[in-house]
Coordinates of C-alpha atoms in Angstrom, one line a residue:
M1 CA 0.0 0.0 0.0
V2 CA 2.8 2.4 0.9
I3 CA 4.6 1.7 -2.4
L4 CA 1.5 2.4 -4.4
L5 CA 0.9 5.6 -2.6
V6 CA 4.5 6.7 -3.1
I7 CA 4.2 6.0 -6.9
I8 CA 1.0 8.0 -7.1
H9 CA 2.6 10.8 -5.1
V10 CA 5.6 11.1 -7.3
V11 CA 3.5 11.0 -10.5
V12 CA 1.2 13.7 -9.2
C13 CA 4.2 15.7 -8.1
L14 CA 5.8 15.6 -11.6
F15 CA 2.4 16.4 -13.2
L16 CA 1.9 19.3 -10.8
I17 CA 5.3 20.8 -11.7
G18 CA 4.6 20.4 -15.4
V19 CA 1.1 22.1 -15.2
V20 CA 2.4 25.0 -13.1
L21 CA 5.3 25.6 -15.6
L22 CA 2.9 25.6 -18.5
Q23 CA 0.7 28.3 -17.1
Q24 CA 1.1 31.8 -18.4
G25 CA 1.9 34.5 -15.9
K26 CA -0.4 37.4 -15.1
S27 CA 1.9 40.0 -16.8
A28 CA 3.4 37.9 -19.5
D29 CA 2.7 40.3 -22.3
L30 CA 5.2 42.9 -23.6
A31 CA 3.8 45.7 -21.5
G32 CA 4.5 43.6 -18.4
A33 CA 8.2 43.5 -19.2
F34 CA 8.4 47.3 -18.9
G35 CA 6.3 47.6 -15.7
G36 CA 3.0 48.5 -17.4
Q37 CA -0.2 46.6 -16.6
G38 CA -1.6 46.7 -20.1
S39 CA -5.3 45.9 -20.1
Q40 CA -5.2 44.1 -16.8
T41 CA -6.6 45.4 -13.5
A42 CA -4.5 45.6 -10.3
F43 CA -4.7 41.9 -9.5
G44 CA -5.4 40.6 -13.1
P45 CA -8.7 39.7 -14.6
R46 CA -10.5 36.9 -12.8
G47 CA -12.5 35.2 -15.6
A48 CA -13.6 31.6 -15.8
A49 CA -10.9 29.1 -14.8
N50 CA -9.4 27.4 -17.8
L51 CA -8.3 23.8 -18.0
L52 CA -4.8 24.3 -16.7
T53 CA -6.1 26.1 -13.6
K54 CA -8.5 23.3 -12.8
L55 CA -5.8 20.6 -13.4
T56 CA -3.5 22.5 -11.0
T57 CA -6.2 22.7 -8.3
Y58 CA -7.1 19.0 -8.6
S59 CA -3.5 17.8 -8.7
A60 CA -2.7 20.0 -5.7
I61 CA -5.5 18.4 -3.8
V62 CA -4.4 14.9 -4.7
F63 CA -0.8 15.8 -3.8
M64 CA -1.9 17.0 -0.3
L65 CA -4.0 14.0 0.3
T66 CA -1.3 11.6 -0.7
S67 CA 1.1 13.5 1.6
I68 CA -1.2 13.1 4.5
G69 CA -1.9 9.5 3.7
L70 CA 1.8 8.7 3.5
T71 CA 2.4 10.4 6.8
I72 CA -0.3 8.4 8.5
L73 CA 0.8 5.1 7.0
L74 CA 4.4 5.6 7.8
S75 CA 3.7 6.7 11.4
R76 CA 1.6 3.6 12.0
A77 CA 4.1 1.2 10.3
G78 CA 7.1 2.5 12.1
G79 CA 6.0 1.9 15.7
D80 CA 7.7 3.9 18.5
H81 CA 9.9 6.6 17.0
S82 CA 11.0 8.8 19.8
V83 CA 14.3 10.6 20.0
L84 CA 15.1 8.7 23.2
S85 CA 13.8 5.3 21.9
G86 CA 17.3 4.3 20.7
T87 CA 19.0 4.8 24.1
A88 CA 18.9 1.5 26.0
H89 CA 21.4 2.6 28.6
P90 CA 19.9 3.1 32.1
T91 CA 20.4 6.5 33.5
H92 CA 22.9 6.6 36.3
Q93 CA 24.3 9.5 38.1
T94 CA 28.0 9.9 38.5
T95 CA 29.7 11.8 41.3
P96 CA 32.3 14.3 40.5
A97 CA 35.9 13.4 41.2
K98 CA 37.4 14.7 44.5
K99 CA 40.4 17.0 44.2

């Protein structure tokens, strides 16, 4: 189960990177290169979400769910993982040397 979830997580991660890199920025026109806003408003026009925006949203949701699922599965499978779980030495107090 963990291996399947890791494979899905890596595929979604690579897909998310690709979809984000394919999107056009808000000021990607020539006027944006010189500081002008062109025909855009202060925060850019907010029209209907296109296919890339929807794919980004859905892949981000799947990425977060697989991250949470992996965290839960690995915490249950690992058992007791404490910082002090590897120390098998009993604590004993030493007295300082007399001078």
